[in-house]
Short mmCIF file of C-alpha atoms and ligand atoms in Angstrom, two decimals:
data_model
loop_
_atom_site.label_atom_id
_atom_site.label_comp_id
_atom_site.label_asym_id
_atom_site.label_seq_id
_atom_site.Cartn_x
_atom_site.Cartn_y
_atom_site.Cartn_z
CA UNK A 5 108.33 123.88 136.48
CA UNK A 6 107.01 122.33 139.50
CA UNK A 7 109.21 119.79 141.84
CA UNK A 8 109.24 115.97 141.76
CA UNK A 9 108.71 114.66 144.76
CA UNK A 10 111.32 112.49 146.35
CA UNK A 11 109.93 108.46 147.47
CA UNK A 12 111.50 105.18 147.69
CA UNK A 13 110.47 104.91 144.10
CA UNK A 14 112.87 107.10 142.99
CA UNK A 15 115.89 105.44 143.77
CA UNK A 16 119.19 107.65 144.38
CA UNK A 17 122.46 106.25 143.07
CA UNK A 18 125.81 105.61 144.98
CA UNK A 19 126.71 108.94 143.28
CA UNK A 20 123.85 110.90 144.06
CA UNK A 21 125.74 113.20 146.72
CA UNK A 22 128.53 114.44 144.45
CA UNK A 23 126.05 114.82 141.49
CA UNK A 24 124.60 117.05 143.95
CA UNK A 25 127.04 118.58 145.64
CA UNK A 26 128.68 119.44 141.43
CA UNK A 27 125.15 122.09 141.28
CA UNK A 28 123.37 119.58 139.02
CA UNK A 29 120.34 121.94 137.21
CA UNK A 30 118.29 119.45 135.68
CA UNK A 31 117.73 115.72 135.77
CA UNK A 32 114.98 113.58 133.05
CA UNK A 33 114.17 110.76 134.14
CA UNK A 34 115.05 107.16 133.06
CA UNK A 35 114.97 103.55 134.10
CA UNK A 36 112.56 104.90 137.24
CA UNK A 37 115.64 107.12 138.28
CA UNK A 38 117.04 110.48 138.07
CA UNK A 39 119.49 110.95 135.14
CA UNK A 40 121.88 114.95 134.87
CA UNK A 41 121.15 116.33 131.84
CA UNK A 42 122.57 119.93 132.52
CA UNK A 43 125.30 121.16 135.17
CA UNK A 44 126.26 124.24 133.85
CA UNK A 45 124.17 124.62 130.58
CA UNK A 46 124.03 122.08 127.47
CA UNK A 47 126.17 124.20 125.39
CA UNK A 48 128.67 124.82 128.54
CA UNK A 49 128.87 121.32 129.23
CA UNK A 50 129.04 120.17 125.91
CA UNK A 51 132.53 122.46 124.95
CA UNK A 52 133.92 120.79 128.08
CA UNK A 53 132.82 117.64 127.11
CA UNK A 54 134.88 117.73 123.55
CA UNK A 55 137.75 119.69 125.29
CA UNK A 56 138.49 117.95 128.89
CA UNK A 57 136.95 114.90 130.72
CA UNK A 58 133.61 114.21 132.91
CA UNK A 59 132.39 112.27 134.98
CA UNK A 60 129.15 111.02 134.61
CA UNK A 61 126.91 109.04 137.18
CA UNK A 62 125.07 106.77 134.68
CA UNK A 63 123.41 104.18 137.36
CA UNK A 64 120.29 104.24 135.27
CA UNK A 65 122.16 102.23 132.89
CA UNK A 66 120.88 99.37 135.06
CA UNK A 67 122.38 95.54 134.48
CA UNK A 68 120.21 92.55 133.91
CA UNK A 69 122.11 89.73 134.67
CA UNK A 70 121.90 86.10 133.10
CA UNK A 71 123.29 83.61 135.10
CA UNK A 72 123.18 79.94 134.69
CA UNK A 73 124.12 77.05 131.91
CA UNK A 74 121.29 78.65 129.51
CA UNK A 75 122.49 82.03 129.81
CA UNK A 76 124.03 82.32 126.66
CA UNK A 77 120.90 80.40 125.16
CA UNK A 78 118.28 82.84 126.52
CA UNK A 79 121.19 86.35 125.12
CA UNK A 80 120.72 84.94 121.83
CA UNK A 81 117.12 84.67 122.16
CA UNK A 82 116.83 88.38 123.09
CA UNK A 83 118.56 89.56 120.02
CA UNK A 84 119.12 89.12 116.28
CA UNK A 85 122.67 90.28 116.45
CA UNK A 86 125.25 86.58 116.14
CA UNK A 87 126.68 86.36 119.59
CA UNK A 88 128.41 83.29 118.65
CA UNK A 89 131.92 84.91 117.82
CA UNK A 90 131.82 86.52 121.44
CA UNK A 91 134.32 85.86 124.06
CA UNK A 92 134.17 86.69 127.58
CA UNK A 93 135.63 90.60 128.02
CA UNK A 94 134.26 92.05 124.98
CA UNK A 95 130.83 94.44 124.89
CA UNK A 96 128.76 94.05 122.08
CA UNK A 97 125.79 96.86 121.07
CA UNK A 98 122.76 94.74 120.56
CA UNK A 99 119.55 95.78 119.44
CA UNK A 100 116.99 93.69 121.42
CA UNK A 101 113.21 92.62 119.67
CA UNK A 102 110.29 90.95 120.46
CA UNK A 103 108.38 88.29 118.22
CA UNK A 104 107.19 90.78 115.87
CA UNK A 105 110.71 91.91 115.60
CA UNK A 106 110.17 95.37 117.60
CA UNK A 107 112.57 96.94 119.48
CA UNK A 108 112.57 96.94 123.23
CA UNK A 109 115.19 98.40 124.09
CA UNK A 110 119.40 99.11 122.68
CA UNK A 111 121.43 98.00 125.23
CA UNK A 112 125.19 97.16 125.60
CA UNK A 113 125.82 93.46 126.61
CA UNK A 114 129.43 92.13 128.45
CA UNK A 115 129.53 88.63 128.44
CA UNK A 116 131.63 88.06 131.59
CA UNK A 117 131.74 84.57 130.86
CA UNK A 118 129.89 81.85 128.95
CA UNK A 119 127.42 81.56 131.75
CA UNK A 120 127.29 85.05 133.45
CA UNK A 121 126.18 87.68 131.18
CA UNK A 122 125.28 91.75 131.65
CA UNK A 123 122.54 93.55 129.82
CA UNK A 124 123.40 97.18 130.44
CA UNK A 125 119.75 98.68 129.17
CA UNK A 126 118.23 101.60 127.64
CA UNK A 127 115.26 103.05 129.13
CA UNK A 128 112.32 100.32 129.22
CA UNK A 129 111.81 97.82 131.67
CA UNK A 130 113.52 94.84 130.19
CA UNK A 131 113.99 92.54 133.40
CA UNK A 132 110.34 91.69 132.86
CA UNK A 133 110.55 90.55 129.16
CA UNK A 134 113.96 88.45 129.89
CA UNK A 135 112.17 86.80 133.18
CA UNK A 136 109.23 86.35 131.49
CA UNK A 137 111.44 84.44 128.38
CA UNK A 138 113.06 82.40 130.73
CA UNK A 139 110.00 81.09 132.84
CA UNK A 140 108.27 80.64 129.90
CA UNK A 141 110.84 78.25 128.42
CA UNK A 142 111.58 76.55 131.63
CA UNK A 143 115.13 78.00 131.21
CA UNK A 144 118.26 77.16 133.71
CA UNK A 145 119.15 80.59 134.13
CA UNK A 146 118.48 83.19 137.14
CA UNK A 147 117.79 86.78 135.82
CA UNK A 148 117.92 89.68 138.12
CA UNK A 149 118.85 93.30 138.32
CA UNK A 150 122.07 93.65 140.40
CA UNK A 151 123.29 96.45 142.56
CA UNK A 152 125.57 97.79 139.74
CA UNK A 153 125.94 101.15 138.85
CA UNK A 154 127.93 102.80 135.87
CA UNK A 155 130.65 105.74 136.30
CA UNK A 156 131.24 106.86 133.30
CA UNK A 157 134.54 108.99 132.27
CA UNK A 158 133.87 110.34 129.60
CA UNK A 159 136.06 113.50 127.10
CA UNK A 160 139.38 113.52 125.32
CA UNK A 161 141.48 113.28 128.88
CA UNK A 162 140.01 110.34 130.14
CA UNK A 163 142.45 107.73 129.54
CA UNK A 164 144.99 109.99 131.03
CA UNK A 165 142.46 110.80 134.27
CA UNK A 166 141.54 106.45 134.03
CA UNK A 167 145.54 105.70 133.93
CA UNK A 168 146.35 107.81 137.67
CA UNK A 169 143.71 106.20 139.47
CA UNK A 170 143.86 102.69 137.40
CA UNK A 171 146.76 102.22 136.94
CA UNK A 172 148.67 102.63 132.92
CA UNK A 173 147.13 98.47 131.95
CA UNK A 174 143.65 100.97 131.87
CA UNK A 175 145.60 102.32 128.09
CA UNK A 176 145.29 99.01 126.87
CA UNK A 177 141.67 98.46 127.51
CA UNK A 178 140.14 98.32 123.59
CA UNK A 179 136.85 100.09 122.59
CA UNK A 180 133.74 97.69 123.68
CA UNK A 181 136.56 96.06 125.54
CA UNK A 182 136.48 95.40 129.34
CA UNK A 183 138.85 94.46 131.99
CA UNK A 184 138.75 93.93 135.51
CA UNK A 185 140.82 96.92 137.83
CA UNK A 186 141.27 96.77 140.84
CA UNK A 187 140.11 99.88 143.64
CA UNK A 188 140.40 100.11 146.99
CA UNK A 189 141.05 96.84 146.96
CA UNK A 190 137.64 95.59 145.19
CA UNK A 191 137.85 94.30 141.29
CA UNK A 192 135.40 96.06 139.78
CA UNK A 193 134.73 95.96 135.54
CA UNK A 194 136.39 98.95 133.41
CA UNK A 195 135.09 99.27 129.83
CA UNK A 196 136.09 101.73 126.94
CA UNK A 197 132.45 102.63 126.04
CA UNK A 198 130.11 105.16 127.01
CA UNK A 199 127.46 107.50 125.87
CA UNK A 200 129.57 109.94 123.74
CA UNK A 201 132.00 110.10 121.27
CA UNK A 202 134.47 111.83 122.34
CA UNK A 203 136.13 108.32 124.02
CA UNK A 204 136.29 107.18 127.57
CA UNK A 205 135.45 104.20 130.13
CA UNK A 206 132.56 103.21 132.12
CA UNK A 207 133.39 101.85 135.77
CA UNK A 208 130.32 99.42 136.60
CA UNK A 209 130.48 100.01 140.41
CA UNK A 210 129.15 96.76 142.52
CA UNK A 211 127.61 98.31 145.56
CA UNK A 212 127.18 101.56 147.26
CA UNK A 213 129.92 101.90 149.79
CA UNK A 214 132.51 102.64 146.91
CA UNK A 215 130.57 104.97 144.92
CA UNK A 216 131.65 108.52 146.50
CA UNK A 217 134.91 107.40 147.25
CA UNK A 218 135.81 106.43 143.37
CA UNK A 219 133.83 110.02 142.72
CA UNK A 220 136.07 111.86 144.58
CA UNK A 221 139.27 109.63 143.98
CA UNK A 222 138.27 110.78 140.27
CA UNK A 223 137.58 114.34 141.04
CA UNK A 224 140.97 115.04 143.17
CA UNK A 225 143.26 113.37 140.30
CA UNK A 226 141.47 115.34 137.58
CA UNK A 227 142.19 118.81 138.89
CA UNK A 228 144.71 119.95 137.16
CA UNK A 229 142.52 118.58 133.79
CA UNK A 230 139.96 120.42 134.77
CA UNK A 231 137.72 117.48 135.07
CA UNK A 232 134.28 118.32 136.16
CA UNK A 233 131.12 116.20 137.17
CA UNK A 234 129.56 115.69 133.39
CA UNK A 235 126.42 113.85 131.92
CA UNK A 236 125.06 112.50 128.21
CA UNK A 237 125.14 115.63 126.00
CA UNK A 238 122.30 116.42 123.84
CA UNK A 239 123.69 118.36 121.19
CA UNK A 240 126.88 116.03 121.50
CA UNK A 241 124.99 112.53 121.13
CA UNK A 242 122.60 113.66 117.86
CA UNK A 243 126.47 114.82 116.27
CA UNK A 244 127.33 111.45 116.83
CA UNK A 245 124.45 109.22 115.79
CA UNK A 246 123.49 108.09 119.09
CA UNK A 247 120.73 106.86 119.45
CA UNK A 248 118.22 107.15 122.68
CA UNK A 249 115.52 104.91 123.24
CA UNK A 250 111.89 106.04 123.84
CA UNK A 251 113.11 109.16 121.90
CA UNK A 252 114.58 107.95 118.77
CA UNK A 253 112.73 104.56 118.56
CA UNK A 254 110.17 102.60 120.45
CA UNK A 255 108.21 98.94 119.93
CA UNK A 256 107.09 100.47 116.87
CA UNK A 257 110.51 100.24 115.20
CA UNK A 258 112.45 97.25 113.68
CA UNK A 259 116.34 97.86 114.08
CA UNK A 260 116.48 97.99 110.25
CA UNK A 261 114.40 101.09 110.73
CA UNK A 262 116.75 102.32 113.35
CA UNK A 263 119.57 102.00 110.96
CA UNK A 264 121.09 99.11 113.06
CA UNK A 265 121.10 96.54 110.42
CA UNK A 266 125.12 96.65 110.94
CA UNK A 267 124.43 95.04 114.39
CA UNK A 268 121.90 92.23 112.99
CA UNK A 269 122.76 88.66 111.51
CA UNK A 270 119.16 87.86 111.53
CA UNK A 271 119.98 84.88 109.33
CA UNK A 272 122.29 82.98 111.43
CA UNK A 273 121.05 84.53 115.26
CA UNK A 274 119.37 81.06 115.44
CA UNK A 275 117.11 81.36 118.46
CA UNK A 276 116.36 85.23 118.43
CA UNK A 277 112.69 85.16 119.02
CA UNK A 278 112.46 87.97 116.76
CA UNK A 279 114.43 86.19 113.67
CA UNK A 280 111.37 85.10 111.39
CA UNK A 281 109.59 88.53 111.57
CA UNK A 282 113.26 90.32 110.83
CA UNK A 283 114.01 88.02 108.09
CA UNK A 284 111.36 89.02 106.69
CA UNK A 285 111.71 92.78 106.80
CA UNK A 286 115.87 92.12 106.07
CA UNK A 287 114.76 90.87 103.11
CA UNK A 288 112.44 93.53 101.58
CA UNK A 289 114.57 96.16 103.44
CA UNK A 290 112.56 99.15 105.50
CA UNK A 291 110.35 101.51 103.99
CA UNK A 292 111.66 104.35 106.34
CA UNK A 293 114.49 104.58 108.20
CA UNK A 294 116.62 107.03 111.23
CA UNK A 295 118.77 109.73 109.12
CA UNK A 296 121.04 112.82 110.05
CA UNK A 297 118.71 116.14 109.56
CA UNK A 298 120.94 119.41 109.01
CA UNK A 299 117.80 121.91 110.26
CA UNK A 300 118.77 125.38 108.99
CA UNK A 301 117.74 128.22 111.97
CA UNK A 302 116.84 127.99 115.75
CA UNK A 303 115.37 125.23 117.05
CA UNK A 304 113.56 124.75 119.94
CA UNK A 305 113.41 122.28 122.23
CA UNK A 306 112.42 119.06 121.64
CA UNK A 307 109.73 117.34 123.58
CA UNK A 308 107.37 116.01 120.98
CA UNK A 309 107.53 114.96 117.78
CA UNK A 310 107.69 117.07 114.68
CA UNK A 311 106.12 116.60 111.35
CA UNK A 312 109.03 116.76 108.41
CA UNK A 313 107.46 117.80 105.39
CA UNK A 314 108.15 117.70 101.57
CA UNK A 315 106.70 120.17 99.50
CA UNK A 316 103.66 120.24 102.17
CA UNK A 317 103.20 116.86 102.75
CA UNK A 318 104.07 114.41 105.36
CA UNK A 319 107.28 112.43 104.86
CA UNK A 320 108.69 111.88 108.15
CA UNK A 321 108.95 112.70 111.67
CA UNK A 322 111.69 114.63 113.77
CA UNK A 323 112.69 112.20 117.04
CA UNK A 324 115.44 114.72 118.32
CA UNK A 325 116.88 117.86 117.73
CA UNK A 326 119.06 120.12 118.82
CA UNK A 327 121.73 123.50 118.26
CA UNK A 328 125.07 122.60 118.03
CA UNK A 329 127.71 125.31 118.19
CA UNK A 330 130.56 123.53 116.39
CA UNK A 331 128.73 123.17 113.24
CA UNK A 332 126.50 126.45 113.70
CA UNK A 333 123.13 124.91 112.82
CA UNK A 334 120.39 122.54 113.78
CA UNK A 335 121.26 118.74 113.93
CA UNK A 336 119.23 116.38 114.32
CA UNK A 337 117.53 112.46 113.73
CA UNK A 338 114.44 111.93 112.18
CA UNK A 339 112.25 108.52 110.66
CA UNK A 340 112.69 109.88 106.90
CA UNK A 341 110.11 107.73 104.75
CA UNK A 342 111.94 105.64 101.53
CA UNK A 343 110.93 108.56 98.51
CA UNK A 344 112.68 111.00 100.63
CA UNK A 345 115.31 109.50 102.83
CA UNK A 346 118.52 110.22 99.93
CA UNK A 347 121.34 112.70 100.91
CA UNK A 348 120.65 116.31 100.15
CA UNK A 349 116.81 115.95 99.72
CA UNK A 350 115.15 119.04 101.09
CA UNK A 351 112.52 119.17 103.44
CA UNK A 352 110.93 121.14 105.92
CA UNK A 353 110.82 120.76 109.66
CA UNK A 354 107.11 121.90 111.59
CA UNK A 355 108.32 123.05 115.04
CA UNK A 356 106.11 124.65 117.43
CA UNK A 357 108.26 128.00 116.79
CA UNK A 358 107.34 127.39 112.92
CA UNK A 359 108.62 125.38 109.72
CA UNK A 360 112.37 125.49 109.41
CA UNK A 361 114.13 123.85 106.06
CA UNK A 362 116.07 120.85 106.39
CA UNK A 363 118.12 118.91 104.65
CA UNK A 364 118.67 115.11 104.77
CA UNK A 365 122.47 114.49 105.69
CA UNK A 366 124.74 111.12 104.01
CA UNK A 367 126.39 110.74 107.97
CA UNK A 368 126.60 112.19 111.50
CA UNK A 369 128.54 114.99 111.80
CA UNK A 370 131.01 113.23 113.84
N1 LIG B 2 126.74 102.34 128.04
C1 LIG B 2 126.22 101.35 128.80
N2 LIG B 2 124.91 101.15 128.91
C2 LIG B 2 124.06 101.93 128.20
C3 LIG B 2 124.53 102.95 127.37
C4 LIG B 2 125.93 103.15 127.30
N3 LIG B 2 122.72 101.73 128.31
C5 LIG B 2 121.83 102.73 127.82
C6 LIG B 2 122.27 103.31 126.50
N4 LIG B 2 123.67 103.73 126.62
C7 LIG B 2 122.10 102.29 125.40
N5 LIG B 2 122.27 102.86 124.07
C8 LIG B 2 123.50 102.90 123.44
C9 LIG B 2 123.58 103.57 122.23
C10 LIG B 2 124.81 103.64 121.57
C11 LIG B 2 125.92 103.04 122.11
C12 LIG B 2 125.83 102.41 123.31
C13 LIG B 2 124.62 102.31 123.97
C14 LIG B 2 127.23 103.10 121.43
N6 LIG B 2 127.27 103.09 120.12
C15 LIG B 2 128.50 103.26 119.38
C16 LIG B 2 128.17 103.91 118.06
O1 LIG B 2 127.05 103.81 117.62
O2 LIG B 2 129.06 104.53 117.50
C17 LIG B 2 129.32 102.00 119.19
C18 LIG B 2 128.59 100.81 118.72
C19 LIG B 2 129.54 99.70 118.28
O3 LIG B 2 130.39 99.96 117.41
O4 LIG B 2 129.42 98.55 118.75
O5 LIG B 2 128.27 103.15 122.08
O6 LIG B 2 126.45 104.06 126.60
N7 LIG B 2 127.05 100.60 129.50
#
């Protein structure tokens, strides 16, 4: 494949050099930067993932930040999830929709206080929807991307790596749970969330100047774990039922589709732009949905989308897909249509290597 050029465009990251430096082999792209997706190879780096600890430079996981007395206001406009039992130090996943109750993006929100709020997004470019909200409703709020860029530790040894350079208080962090830890003498916010399930923490790193100094911090206390520079797994992320953006779901898509109706309270989310079209749709329930695909065979890569078929006719479409070793076979997510969306209904995946069976799955394999 050919090169991508390098321009002011595509922005590096405080963590760029060590990324580097670690023999990174491929990057995608996301948020208009460069994002790992292989070090040593996908299956390499996922064992270590499951076994030891990573780190992973996740800047692309960019912030938008509310700030002002409407802040909270113009959150609850963005999504149908309740934010009203919310307190300052807690994350919440929140699908975000527009009018018609589309999703533009899955993003993690920390409320850092009633009236300073971060939307840690997916891959589309939100800032523009949330300024263009808050203009439009003459809102007393200032929205902005700051110069904030996720760490994230991520593997079974993390809390143990997190507690020698954090201190032990990092143990008592809960899941979608953030504090504020102090390093080299700057507070910065440490969450237990992340990308994968295998538990860990994501730093959110104000500023440049600390980045390769809490890299290496992180690398030289993780030796003897083994600890190595890491990114979002593939085959690790469809195991776990997480979700991506752009690849999974897209404008087209209510979250009901996406199988986040656990995350919505369309009914009381008073103010979500999107809450008359969702109530809607909550009400008659979706007529396809995301499900777990067991695909029987080798599959290839997956860059487009594949036609799932029952008994030679169209019933669905494959949105990622992948090997995993653990389980020794194909997993993967795909929109299943209503008639053929039940556990154990058999169906038949159209790669470009040729049909494979599947096999819709009752849950993740992890
Ligand atoms: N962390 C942060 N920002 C992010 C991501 C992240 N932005 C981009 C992307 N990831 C957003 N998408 C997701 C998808 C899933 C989860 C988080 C962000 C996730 N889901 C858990 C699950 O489904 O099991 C937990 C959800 C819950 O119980 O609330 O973690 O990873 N900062």
């Amino acid at each position: 494949m050919a090169m991508i050029s390098q321009s002011r465009r595509l922005r590096r990251t405080p963590f760029s050099d060590g990324v580097e430096a670690a023999g990174v082999k491929a990057y995608t792209i996301y948020n208009h930067m460069l994002l790992p997706t292989v070090f040593e190879s996908v299956e390499d780096d996922y064992h270590h993932l499951k076994n030891h600890v990573q780190i992973w430079d996740v800047s692309v996981e960019r912030q938008v930040e509310l700030r002002g007395p409407d802040a909270a206001r113009l959150m609850q406009m963005l999504t149908p999830r309740d934010l009203r039992g919310m307190t300052a130090g807690q994350c919440y996943y929140v699908p975000i929709v527009d009018e018609t109750g589309g999703m533009l993006n899955d993003p993690v929100a920390l409320k850092l206080s009633e009236d300073r709020w971060w939307i840690s997004i997916a891959d589309s470019d939100l800032l523009f929807w949330v300024k263009g909200l808050a203009y439009g409703y003459r809102l007393d709020v200032l929205v902005d991307e700051p110069d904030v860029s996720p760490l994230a530790v991520q593997g079974p040894q993390a809390e143990d790596l997190m507690a020698r350079v954090f201190g032990e208080a990092v143990r008592n962090v809960k899941f979608f749970r953030f504090g504020w830890f102090d390093f080299q003498g700057q507070s910065l916010v440490v969450a237990r969330s992340g990308y994968s399930k295998q538990g860990g923490y994501e730093i959110y790193v104000e500023g440049s100047a600390l980045g390769m100094p809490l890299w290496n911090t992180l690398m030289e206390a993780g030796a003897d774990l083994d600890v190595r520079a890491g990114c979002p797994n593939l085959i690790e992320r469809i195991e776990g039922g997480l979700l991506s953006y752009g690849n999974d779901m897209n404008r087209e898509n209510t979250p009901h589709e996406c199988g986040l109706g656990r995350f919505c309270s369309t009914q009381t989310a008073i103010g979500c732009v999107g809450r008359d079209a969702l109530l809607r749709v909550a009400k008659e329930g979706p007529t396809q949905q995301l499900r777990p695909i067991e695909i029987a065979g080798k599959v290839p890569a997956c860059d487009r989308v594949w036609p799932i078929l029952a008994n030679g006719k169209q019933v669905g479409r494959m949105t990622s897909a992948a090997n995993s070793p653990d389980f020794g076979t194909g997993v993967g997510i795909g929109m299943v249509k209503m008639t053929h969306w039940d556990p154990e209904t058999v169906l038949q995946v159209q790669t470009p290597d040729g049909p494979l069976d599947a096999i819709v799955r009752e849950n993740f394999w992890i």
